[in-house]
PDB file of C-alpha atoms (C1' of nucleotides) in Angstrom:
ATOM      1  CA  MET A   1      70.931  79.503  75.127  1.00 53.00           C
ATOM      2  CA  ASP A   2      73.324  78.921  77.998  1.00 53.00           C
ATOM      3  CA  HIS A   3      73.675  75.646  79.787  1.00 56.00           C
ATOM      4  CA  GLU A   4      73.024  76.229  83.496  1.00 57.00           C
ATOM      5  CA  PRO A   5      76.236  77.123  85.340  1.00 67.00           C
ATOM      6  CA  SER A   6      76.219  73.414  86.170  1.00 90.00           C
ATOM      7  CA  TYR A   7      77.150  71.566  89.302  1.00 97.00           C
ATOM      8  CA  LYS A   8      80.417  70.483  87.763  1.00 97.00           C
ATOM      9  CA  LYS A   9      81.865  73.928  87.369  1.00 96.00           C
ATOM     10  CA  ARG A  10      80.620  75.737  90.462  1.00 98.00           C
ATOM     11  CA  LYS A  11      83.476  76.483  92.862  1.00 98.00           C
ATOM     12  CA  VAL A  12      82.019  75.506  96.222  1.00 98.00           C
ATOM     13  CA  ILE A  13      84.302  72.870  97.751  1.00 98.00           C
ATOM     14  CA  THR A  14      86.822  73.696 100.468  1.00 98.00           C
ATOM     15  CA  ILE A  15      90.352  72.369 100.453  1.00 98.00           C
ATOM     16  CA  GLY A  16      89.761  69.870 103.238  1.00 98.00           C
ATOM     17  CA  VAL A  17      87.034  68.135 101.266  1.00 98.00           C
ATOM     18  CA  VAL A  18      89.106  68.264  98.089  1.00 98.00           C
ATOM     19  CA  SER A  19      91.886  66.587 100.016  1.00 98.00           C
ATOM     20  CA  GLU A  20      89.546  63.771 101.036  1.00 97.00           C
ATOM     21  CA  LEU A  21      88.152  63.448  97.525  1.00 98.00           C
ATOM     22  CA  THR A  22      91.530  63.295  95.801  1.00 98.00           C
ATOM     23  CA  GLY A  23      93.749  61.692  98.414  1.00 98.00           C
ATOM     24  CA  LEU A  24      96.196  64.575  98.046  1.00 98.00           C
ATOM     25  CA  THR A  25      97.456  66.570 101.023  1.00 98.00           C
ATOM     26  CA  GLU A  26      96.473  70.214 101.324  1.00 98.00           C
ATOM     27  CA  ARG A  27     100.132  71.042 100.892  1.00 98.00           C
ATOM     28  CA  GLN A  28     100.155  69.307  97.519  1.00 98.00           C
ATOM     29  CA  ILE A  29      96.959  70.963  96.393  1.00 98.00           C
ATOM     30  CA  ARG A  30      98.270  74.423  97.254  1.00 98.00           C
ATOM     31  CA  TYR A  31     101.552  73.682  95.594  1.00 98.00           C
ATOM     32  CA  TYR A  32      99.874  72.666  92.335  1.00 98.00           C
ATOM     33  CA  GLU A  33      98.067  75.964  92.440  1.00 98.00           C
ATOM     34  CA  GLN A  34     101.338  77.784  92.857  1.00 98.00           C
ATOM     35  CA  ARG A  35     102.642  75.890  89.837  1.00 98.00           C
ATOM     36  CA  LYS A  36      99.533  76.989  87.936  1.00 98.00           C
ATOM     37  CA  LEU A  37      98.054  73.551  87.386  1.00 98.00           C
ATOM     38  CA  ILE A  38      94.838  74.403  89.124  1.00 98.00           C
ATOM     39  CA  PHE A  39      92.836  77.595  89.680  1.00 98.00           C
ATOM     40  CA  PRO A  40      90.510  77.637  92.663  1.00 98.00           C
ATOM     41  CA  GLU A  41      88.372  80.645  93.368  1.00 98.00           C
ATOM     42  CA  ARG A  42      90.164  82.993  95.726  1.00 95.00           C
ATOM     43  CA  PRO A  43      87.888  85.646  97.187  1.00 88.00           C
ATOM     44  CA  GLU A  44      89.716  88.516  98.901  1.00 84.00           C
ATOM     45  CA  ARG A  45      90.605  87.265 102.370  1.00 82.00           C
ATOM     46  CA  GLY A  46      88.627  84.078 101.846  1.00 89.00           C
ATOM     47  CA  ASN A  47      89.281  80.404 101.615  1.00 97.00           C
ATOM     48  CA  ARG A  48      89.961  78.553  98.412  1.00 98.00           C
ATOM     49  CA  LYS A  49      86.942  77.038  96.653  1.00 98.00           C
ATOM     50  CA  TYR A  50      87.136  74.238  94.131  1.00 98.00           C
ATOM     51  CA  SER A  51      84.705  72.700  91.653  1.00 98.00           C
ATOM     52  CA  PHE A  52      84.121  69.022  90.883  1.00 98.00           C
ATOM     53  CA  SER A  53      85.885  69.784  87.658  1.00 97.00           C
ATOM     54  CA  ASP A  54      88.922  70.918  89.651  1.00 98.00           C
ATOM     55  CA  VAL A  55      88.748  67.733  91.703  1.00 98.00           C
ATOM     56  CA  GLU A  56      88.869  65.656  88.531  1.00 98.00           C
ATOM     57  CA  ARG A  57      91.790  67.614  87.226  1.00 98.00           C
ATOM     58  CA  LEU A  58      93.629  67.064  90.513  1.00 98.00           C
ATOM     59  CA  ILE A  59      93.064  63.332  90.244  1.00 98.00           C
ATOM     60  CA  GLU A  60      94.589  63.387  86.778  1.00 98.00           C
ATOM     61  CA  ILE A  61      97.495  65.394  88.110  1.00 98.00           C
ATOM     62  CA  ALA A  62      97.980  62.877  90.905  1.00 98.00           C
ATOM     63  CA  ASN A  63      98.128  60.066  88.344  1.00 98.00           C
ATOM     64  CA  LYS A  64     100.644  61.898  86.221  1.00 98.00           C
ATOM     65  CA  ARG A  65     102.779  62.630  89.264  1.00 98.00           C
ATOM     66  CA  GLU A  66     102.787  58.948  90.182  1.00 97.00           C
ATOM     67  CA  GLU A  67     104.180  58.248  86.747  1.00 97.00           C
ATOM     68  CA  GLY A  68     106.912  60.706  87.588  1.00 97.00           C
ATOM     69  CA  VAL A  69     105.729  63.499  85.317  1.00 98.00           C
ATOM     70  CA  ARG A  70     106.937  66.922  86.496  1.00 98.00           C
ATOM     71  CA  THR A  71     104.484  69.674  87.339  1.00 98.00           C
ATOM     72  CA  HIS A  72     106.048  71.751  84.610  1.00 98.00           C
ATOM     73  CA  GLU A  73     105.222  69.133  81.995  1.00 98.00           C
ATOM     74  CA  ILE A  74     101.759  68.562  83.361  1.00 98.00           C
ATOM     75  CA  ARG A  75     101.070  72.254  82.996  1.00 97.00           C
ATOM     76  CA  GLN A  76     102.088  72.117  79.345  1.00 97.00           C
ATOM     77  CA  GLU A  77      99.789  69.188  78.703  1.00 96.00           C
ATOM     78  CA  ILE A  78      96.932  71.037  80.336  1.00 95.00           C
ATOM     79  CA  MET A  79      97.589  74.180  78.300  1.00 93.00           C
ATOM     80  CA  LYS A  80      97.679  72.126  75.125  1.00 96.00           C
ATOM     81  CA  LYS A  81      94.357  70.479  75.913  1.00 93.00           C
ATOM     82  CA  ASN A  82      92.765  73.830  76.739  1.00 92.00           C
ATOM     83  CA  LYS A  83      94.018  75.264  73.466  1.00 95.00           C
ATOM     84  CA  GLU A  84      92.559  72.419  71.433  1.00 96.00           C
ATOM     85  CA  GLU A  85      89.311  72.793  73.332  1.00 93.00           C
ATOM     86  CA  GLU A  86      89.241  76.498  72.506  1.00 95.00           C
ATOM     87  CA  GLU A  87      89.852  75.849  68.834  1.00 96.00           C
ATOM     88  CA  ARG A  88      87.050  73.346  68.688  1.00 95.00           C
ATOM     89  CA  LYS A  89      84.680  75.870  70.180  1.00 94.00           C
ATOM     90  CA  ILE A  90      85.710  78.591  67.775  1.00 95.00           C
ATOM     91  CA  LYS A  91      85.238  76.312  64.788  1.00 94.00           C
ATOM     92  CA  LYS A  92      81.815  75.450  66.042  1.00 93.00           C
ATOM     93  CA  GLN A  93      80.918  79.111  66.357  1.00 94.00           C
ATOM     94  CA  MET A  94      82.216  79.915  62.882  1.00 95.00           C
ATOM     95  CA  LEU A  95      80.176  77.128  61.381  1.00 94.00           C
ATOM     96  CA  ARG A  96      77.119  78.393  63.152  1.00 92.00           C
ATOM     97  CA  GLY A  97      77.907  81.864  61.794  1.00 92.00           C
ATOM     98  CA  GLN A  98      78.061  80.560  58.230  1.00 92.00           C
ATOM     99  CA  ILE A  99      74.751  78.836  58.592  1.00 91.00           C
ATOM    100  CA  ASN A 100      73.114  81.893  60.043  1.00 89.00           C
ATOM    101  CA  ALA A 101      74.535  84.091  57.301  1.00 89.00           C
ATOM    102  CA  ARG A 102      72.932  81.970  54.608  1.00 86.00           C
ATOM    103  CA  PHE A 103      69.755  80.705  56.169  1.00 84.00           C
ATOM    104  CA  GLY A 104      69.337  82.239  59.585  1.00 72.00           C
ATOM    105  CA  ILE A 105      68.289  85.811  58.939  1.00 63.00           C
ATOM    106  CA  GLN A 106      65.177  85.864  56.877  1.00 58.00           C
ATOM    107  CA  ASN A 107      63.673  89.289  56.236  1.00 53.00           C
ATOM    108  CA  ASP A 108      60.700  88.775  53.969  1.00 53.00           C
TER     109      ASP A 108
ATOM    110  CA  MET B   1      74.101  49.884  85.626  1.00 53.00           C
ATOM    111  CA  ASP B   2      74.428  52.680  88.140  1.00 53.00           C
ATOM    112  CA  HIS B   3      74.519  56.294  87.248  1.00 56.00           C
ATOM    113  CA  GLU B   4      77.727  57.813  88.668  1.00 57.00           C
ATOM    114  CA  PRO B   5      77.201  59.111  92.202  1.00 67.00           C
ATOM    115  CA  SER B   6      76.740  62.432  90.412  1.00 90.00           C
ATOM    116  CA  TYR B   7      77.804  65.919  91.300  1.00 97.00           C
ATOM    117  CA  LYS B   8      74.307  66.805  92.353  1.00 97.00           C
ATOM    118  CA  LYS B   9      74.080  64.356  95.202  1.00 96.00           C
ATOM    119  CA  ARG B  10      77.602  64.415  96.636  1.00 98.00           C
ATOM    120  CA  LYS B  11      77.692  66.065 100.068  1.00 98.00           C
ATOM    121  CA  VAL B  12      80.697  68.334  99.845  1.00 98.00           C
ATOM    122  CA  ILE B  13      79.550  71.890 100.539  1.00 98.00           C
ATOM    123  CA  THR B  14      80.087  73.567 103.899  1.00 98.00           C
ATOM    124  CA  ILE B  15      77.417  75.598 105.623  1.00 98.00           C
ATOM    125  CA  GLY B  16      79.032  78.953 104.893  1.00 98.00           C
ATOM    126  CA  VAL B  17      78.885  78.334 101.155  1.00 98.00           C
ATOM    127  CA  VAL B  18      75.347  77.000 101.394  1.00 98.00           C
ATOM    128  CA  SER B  19      74.432  80.205 103.176  1.00 98.00           C
ATOM    129  CA  GLU B  20      75.852  82.254 100.300  1.00 97.00           C
ATOM    130  CA  LEU B  21      74.174  80.063  97.716  1.00 98.00           C
ATOM    131  CA  THR B  22      70.725  80.161  99.299  1.00 98.00           C
ATOM    132  CA  GLY B  23      70.698  83.544 101.007  1.00 98.00           C
ATOM    133  CA  LEU B  24      69.681  81.855 104.256  1.00 98.00           C
ATOM    134  CA  THR B  25      71.553  82.403 107.507  1.00 98.00           C
ATOM    135  CA  GLU B  26      73.463  79.541 109.051  1.00 98.00           C
ATOM    136  CA  ARG B  27      71.012  79.733 111.930  1.00 98.00           C
ATOM    137  CA  GLN B  28      68.117  79.088 109.589  1.00 98.00           C
ATOM    138  CA  ILE B  29      69.873  76.247 107.818  1.00 98.00           C
ATOM    139  CA  ARG B  30      70.645  74.495 111.104  1.00 98.00           C
ATOM    140  CA  TYR B  31      67.124  75.046 112.306  1.00 98.00           C
ATOM    141  CA  TYR B  32      65.615  73.448 109.205  1.00 98.00           C
ATOM    142  CA  GLU B  33      67.813  70.460 109.882  1.00 98.00           C
ATOM    143  CA  GLN B  34      66.514  70.288 113.431  1.00 98.00           C
ATOM    144  CA  ARG B  35      62.987  70.357 112.004  1.00 98.00           C
ATOM    145  CA  LYS B  36      63.996  67.501 109.666  1.00 98.00           C
ATOM    146  CA  LEU B  37      63.546  69.375 106.426  1.00 98.00           C
ATOM    147  CA  ILE B  38      67.115  68.792 105.350  1.00 98.00           C
ATOM    148  CA  PHE B  39      69.713  66.110 106.016  1.00 98.00           C
ATOM    149  CA  PRO B  40      73.328  67.127 105.616  1.00 98.00           C
ATOM    150  CA  GLU B  41      76.090  64.622 106.124  1.00 98.00           C
ATOM    151  CA  ARG B  42      77.278  64.711 109.719  1.00 95.00           C
ATOM    152  CA  PRO B  43      80.552  62.888 110.229  1.00 88.00           C
ATOM    153  CA  GLU B  44      81.432  62.238 113.881  1.00 84.00           C
ATOM    154  CA  ARG B  45      82.868  65.442 115.219  1.00 82.00           C
ATOM    155  CA  GLY B  46      82.906  67.005 111.780  1.00 89.00           C
ATOM    156  CA  ASN B  47      81.268  69.844 109.997  1.00 97.00           C
ATOM    157  CA  ARG B  48      78.014  69.603 108.094  1.00 98.00           C
ATOM    158  CA  LYS B  49      78.291  68.845 104.363  1.00 98.00           C
ATOM    159  CA  TYR B  50      75.549  69.579 101.859  1.00 98.00           C
ATOM    160  CA  SER B  51      74.924  68.601  98.248  1.00 98.00           C
ATOM    161  CA  PHE B  52      73.688  70.794  95.394  1.00 98.00           C
ATOM    162  CA  SER B  53      70.497  68.857  95.771  1.00 97.00           C
ATOM    163  CA  ASP B  54      70.264  70.040  99.372  1.00 98.00           C
ATOM    164  CA  VAL B  55      70.904  73.599  98.252  1.00 98.00           C
ATOM    165  CA  GLU B  56      67.987  73.381  95.836  1.00 98.00           C
ATOM    166  CA  ARG B  57      65.751  71.994  98.509  1.00 98.00           C
ATOM    167  CA  LEU B  58      66.718  74.837 100.825  1.00 98.00           C
ATOM    168  CA  ILE B  59      65.815  77.356  98.143  1.00 98.00           C
ATOM    169  CA  GLU B  60      62.399  75.751  97.838  1.00 98.00           C
ATOM    170  CA  ILE B  61      62.048  75.846 101.606  1.00 98.00           C
ATOM    171  CA  ALA B  62      62.971  79.524 101.627  1.00 98.00           C
ATOM    172  CA  ASN B  63      60.256  80.220  99.060  1.00 98.00           C
ATOM    173  CA  LYS B  64      57.667  78.319 101.028  1.00 98.00           C
ATOM    174  CA  ARG B  65      58.646  80.148 104.199  1.00 98.00           C
ATOM    175  CA  GLU B  66      58.239  83.475 102.444  1.00 97.00           C
ATOM    176  CA  GLU B  67      54.704  82.430 101.620  1.00 97.00           C
ATOM    177  CA  GLY B  68      54.240  81.842 105.323  1.00 97.00           C
ATOM    178  CA  VAL B  69      54.215  78.060 105.182  1.00 98.00           C
ATOM    179  CA  ARG B  70      55.260  76.497 108.492  1.00 98.00           C
ATOM    180  CA  THR B  71      58.242  74.172 108.699  1.00 98.00           C
ATOM    181  CA  HIS B  72      55.918  71.461 109.893  1.00 98.00           C
ATOM    182  CA  GLU B  73      53.827  71.689 106.739  1.00 98.00           C
ATOM    183  CA  ILE B  74      56.867  71.923 104.523  1.00 98.00           C
ATOM    184  CA  ARG B  75      58.132  68.694 106.018  1.00 98.00           C
ATOM    185  CA  GLN B  76      54.867  66.989 105.186  1.00 97.00           C
ATOM    186  CA  GLU B  77      55.028  68.168 101.588  1.00 96.00           C
ATOM    187  CA  ILE B  78      58.563  66.888 101.321  1.00 95.00           C
ATOM    188  CA  MET B  79      57.618  63.507 102.769  1.00 93.00           C
ATOM    189  CA  LYS B  80      54.724  63.263 100.343  1.00 96.00           C
ATOM    190  CA  LYS B  81      56.923  64.017  97.366  1.00 93.00           C
ATOM    191  CA  ASN B  82      59.503  61.480  98.515  1.00 92.00           C
ATOM    192  CA  LYS B  83      56.813  58.844  98.893  1.00 95.00           C
ATOM    193  CA  GLU B  84      55.473  59.432  95.395  1.00 96.00           C
ATOM    194  CA  GLU B  85      59.000  59.299  94.078  1.00 92.00           C
ATOM    195  CA  GLU B  86      59.532  55.977  95.840  1.00 95.00           C
ATOM    196  CA  GLU B  87      56.358  54.521  94.403  1.00 96.00           C
ATOM    197  CA  ARG B  88      57.312  55.541  90.927  1.00 95.00           C
ATOM    198  CA  LYS B  89      60.639  53.777  91.329  1.00 94.00           C
ATOM    199  CA  ILE B  90      59.058  50.609  92.644  1.00 95.00           C
ATOM    200  CA  LYS B  91      56.580  50.465  89.782  1.00 94.00           C
ATOM    201  CA  LYS B  92      59.432  50.861  87.365  1.00 93.00           C
ATOM    202  CA  GLN B  93      61.290  47.982  88.991  1.00 94.00           C
ATOM    203  CA  MET B  94      58.243  45.764  88.975  1.00 95.00           C
ATOM    204  CA  LEU B  95      57.683  46.411  85.313  1.00 94.00           C
ATOM    205  CA  ARG B  96      61.280  45.561  84.623  1.00 92.00           C
ATOM    206  CA  GLY B  97      60.818  42.386  86.656  1.00 92.00           C
ATOM    207  CA  GLN B  98      57.798  41.372  84.574  1.00 92.00           C
ATOM    208  CA  ILE B  99      59.681  41.888  81.382  1.00 91.00           C
ATOM    209  CA  ASN B 100      62.662  39.926  82.615  1.00 89.00           C
ATOM    210  CA  ALA B 101      60.419  37.084  83.784  1.00 90.00           C
ATOM    211  CA  ARG B 102      58.953  36.671  80.321  1.00 87.00           C
ATOM    212  CA  PHE B 103      61.732  37.591  77.988  1.00 85.00           C
ATOM    213  CA  GLY B 104      64.872  38.326  79.985  1.00 72.00           C
ATOM    214  CA  ILE B 105      66.092  34.945  81.162  1.00 64.00           C
ATOM    215  CA  GLN B 106      66.641  32.724  78.206  1.00 59.00           C
ATOM    216  CA  ASN B 107      68.141  29.303  78.977  1.00 54.00           C
ATOM    217  CA  ASP B 108      68.256  27.421  75.740  1.00 54.00           C
TER     218      ASP B 108
ATOM    219  C1'  DC C   1      57.402  79.109 116.148  1.00 56.21           C
ATOM    220  C1'  DG C   2      61.247  80.937 113.693  1.00 56.21           C
ATOM    221  C1'  DT C   3      65.136  83.571 114.046  1.00 56.21           C
ATOM    222  C1'  DG C   4      68.753  86.769 116.106  1.00 56.21           C
ATOM    223  C1'  DT C   5      72.690  87.120 119.019  1.00 56.21           C
ATOM    224  C1'  DA C   6      76.714  86.728 122.352  1.00 56.21           C
ATOM    225  C1'  DA C   7      79.769  83.001 124.285  1.00 56.21           C
ATOM    226  C1'  DG C   8      83.430  79.795 124.415  1.00 56.21           C
ATOM    227  C1'  DG C   9      85.657  76.240 122.337  1.00 56.21           C
ATOM    228  C1'  DA C  10      87.149  73.214 118.598  1.00 56.21           C
ATOM    229  C1'  DA C  11      88.436  72.409 113.935  1.00 56.21           C
ATOM    230  C1'  DT C  12      89.825  74.529 109.484  1.00 56.21           C
ATOM    231  C1'  DT C  13      92.496  77.291 106.605  1.00 56.21           C
ATOM    232  C1'  DC C  14      96.142  80.559 105.545  1.00 56.21           C
ATOM    233  C1'  DT C  15     100.960  82.208 104.832  1.00 56.21           C
ATOM    234  C1'  DG C  16     105.910  82.125 105.040  1.00 56.21           C
ATOM    235  C1'  DA C  17     109.696  79.459 106.434  1.00 56.21           C
ATOM    236  C1'  DC C  18     112.974  75.701 107.300  1.00 56.21           C
ATOM    237  C1'  DA C  19     114.113  70.954 105.933  1.00 56.21           C
ATOM    238  C1'  DC C  20     115.469  67.186 102.785  1.00 56.21           C
ATOM    239  C1'  DG C  21     117.212  65.586  98.623  1.00 56.21           C
TER     240       DG C  21
ATOM    241  C1'  DC D   1     111.692  69.943  92.616  1.00 56.21           C
ATOM    242  C1'  DG D   2     108.024  68.269  95.401  1.00 56.21           C
ATOM    243  C1'  DT D   3     106.537  67.617  99.841  1.00 56.21           C
ATOM    244  C1'  DG D   4     106.584  67.434 105.081  1.00 56.21           C
ATOM    245  C1'  DT D   5     106.202  69.979 109.262  1.00 56.21           C
ATOM    246  C1'  DA D   6     105.853  73.391 113.214  1.00 56.21           C
ATOM    247  C1'  DA D   7     104.163  78.241 114.002  1.00 56.21           C
ATOM    248  C1'  DG D   8     100.942  81.813 114.783  1.00 56.21           C
ATOM    249  C1'  DG D   9      97.008  83.971 113.444  1.00 56.21           C
ATOM    250  C1'  DA D  10      92.517  84.551 111.235  1.00 56.21           C
ATOM    251  C1'  DA D  11      88.173  82.823 109.785  1.00 56.21           C
ATOM    252  C1'  DT D  12      84.747  79.033 110.186  1.00 56.21           C
ATOM    253  C1'  DT D  13      81.791  76.049 112.497  1.00 56.21           C
ATOM    254  C1'  DC D  14      79.646  74.009 116.536  1.00 56.21           C
ATOM    255  C1'  DT D  15      76.506  73.730 120.595  1.00 56.21           C
ATOM    256  C1'  DG D  16      73.415  75.360 124.142  1.00 56.21           C
ATOM    257  C1'  DA D  17      71.201  79.295 125.824  1.00 56.21           C
ATOM    258  C1'  DC D  18      68.612  83.607 126.325  1.00 56.21           C
ATOM    259  C1'  DA D  19      65.516  86.765 123.817  1.00 56.21           C
ATOM    260  C1'  DC D  20      61.320  88.214 121.306  1.00 56.21           C
ATOM    261  C1'  DG D  21      56.781  87.542 119.897  1.00 56.21           C
TER     262       DG D  21
END
DNA sequence: CGTGTAAGGAATTCTGACACG
DNA sequence: CGTGTAAGGAATTCTGACACG
């Protein structure tokens, strides 16, 4: 049923590597977290861990920032995208539910 | 033409995380490198970096070791697999070459 | 052979703060 | 607001070695 947790989403990359991958300074990366643009894994008393997905988001953020977009606005765009994503998923589930209701459960 | 460098092959994971992911100690992981079972990225004066692919290989190694297989034999198995893999790729390329030779290059 | 451990040092990461604009 | 930097400490990683079996 589930897709495997997938390489893209696993939070395994340390901030130094993320910095290399994105071209952002660690300072910037931590700041974007503080502004709630990015959500690394934060084990108690442990170092931040990022996923490839996070890296891609950071690259998008970097591009937006170059265009002069404020972190505040970037956050709103991200929230909007997430919301749309959520809605798409829910619709998909509902459709599946309909189908199951009519054809899925066959007790003969 | 190329597949993207792909999340699976990018060497971005530090040894501590690999240890968590595989259940192996750092000592073991370094030792398997010494025995040439695994090849992390080793930047000059930098820390080892592993890929998800490496993590999977380490898990296989761990399983073999539990069965009592020696590192020496595991290396041979790995080399054999790699060789087969290589041959498959070459055959594929040759086939492609044949096809191109007959149908691919059309100068009218 | 495969792995544990203590040792000492180097590089990494963390937080909170001051700075500039 | 967004980012740089120096500061001090904590956690991570590295290597070479001794140990056991």
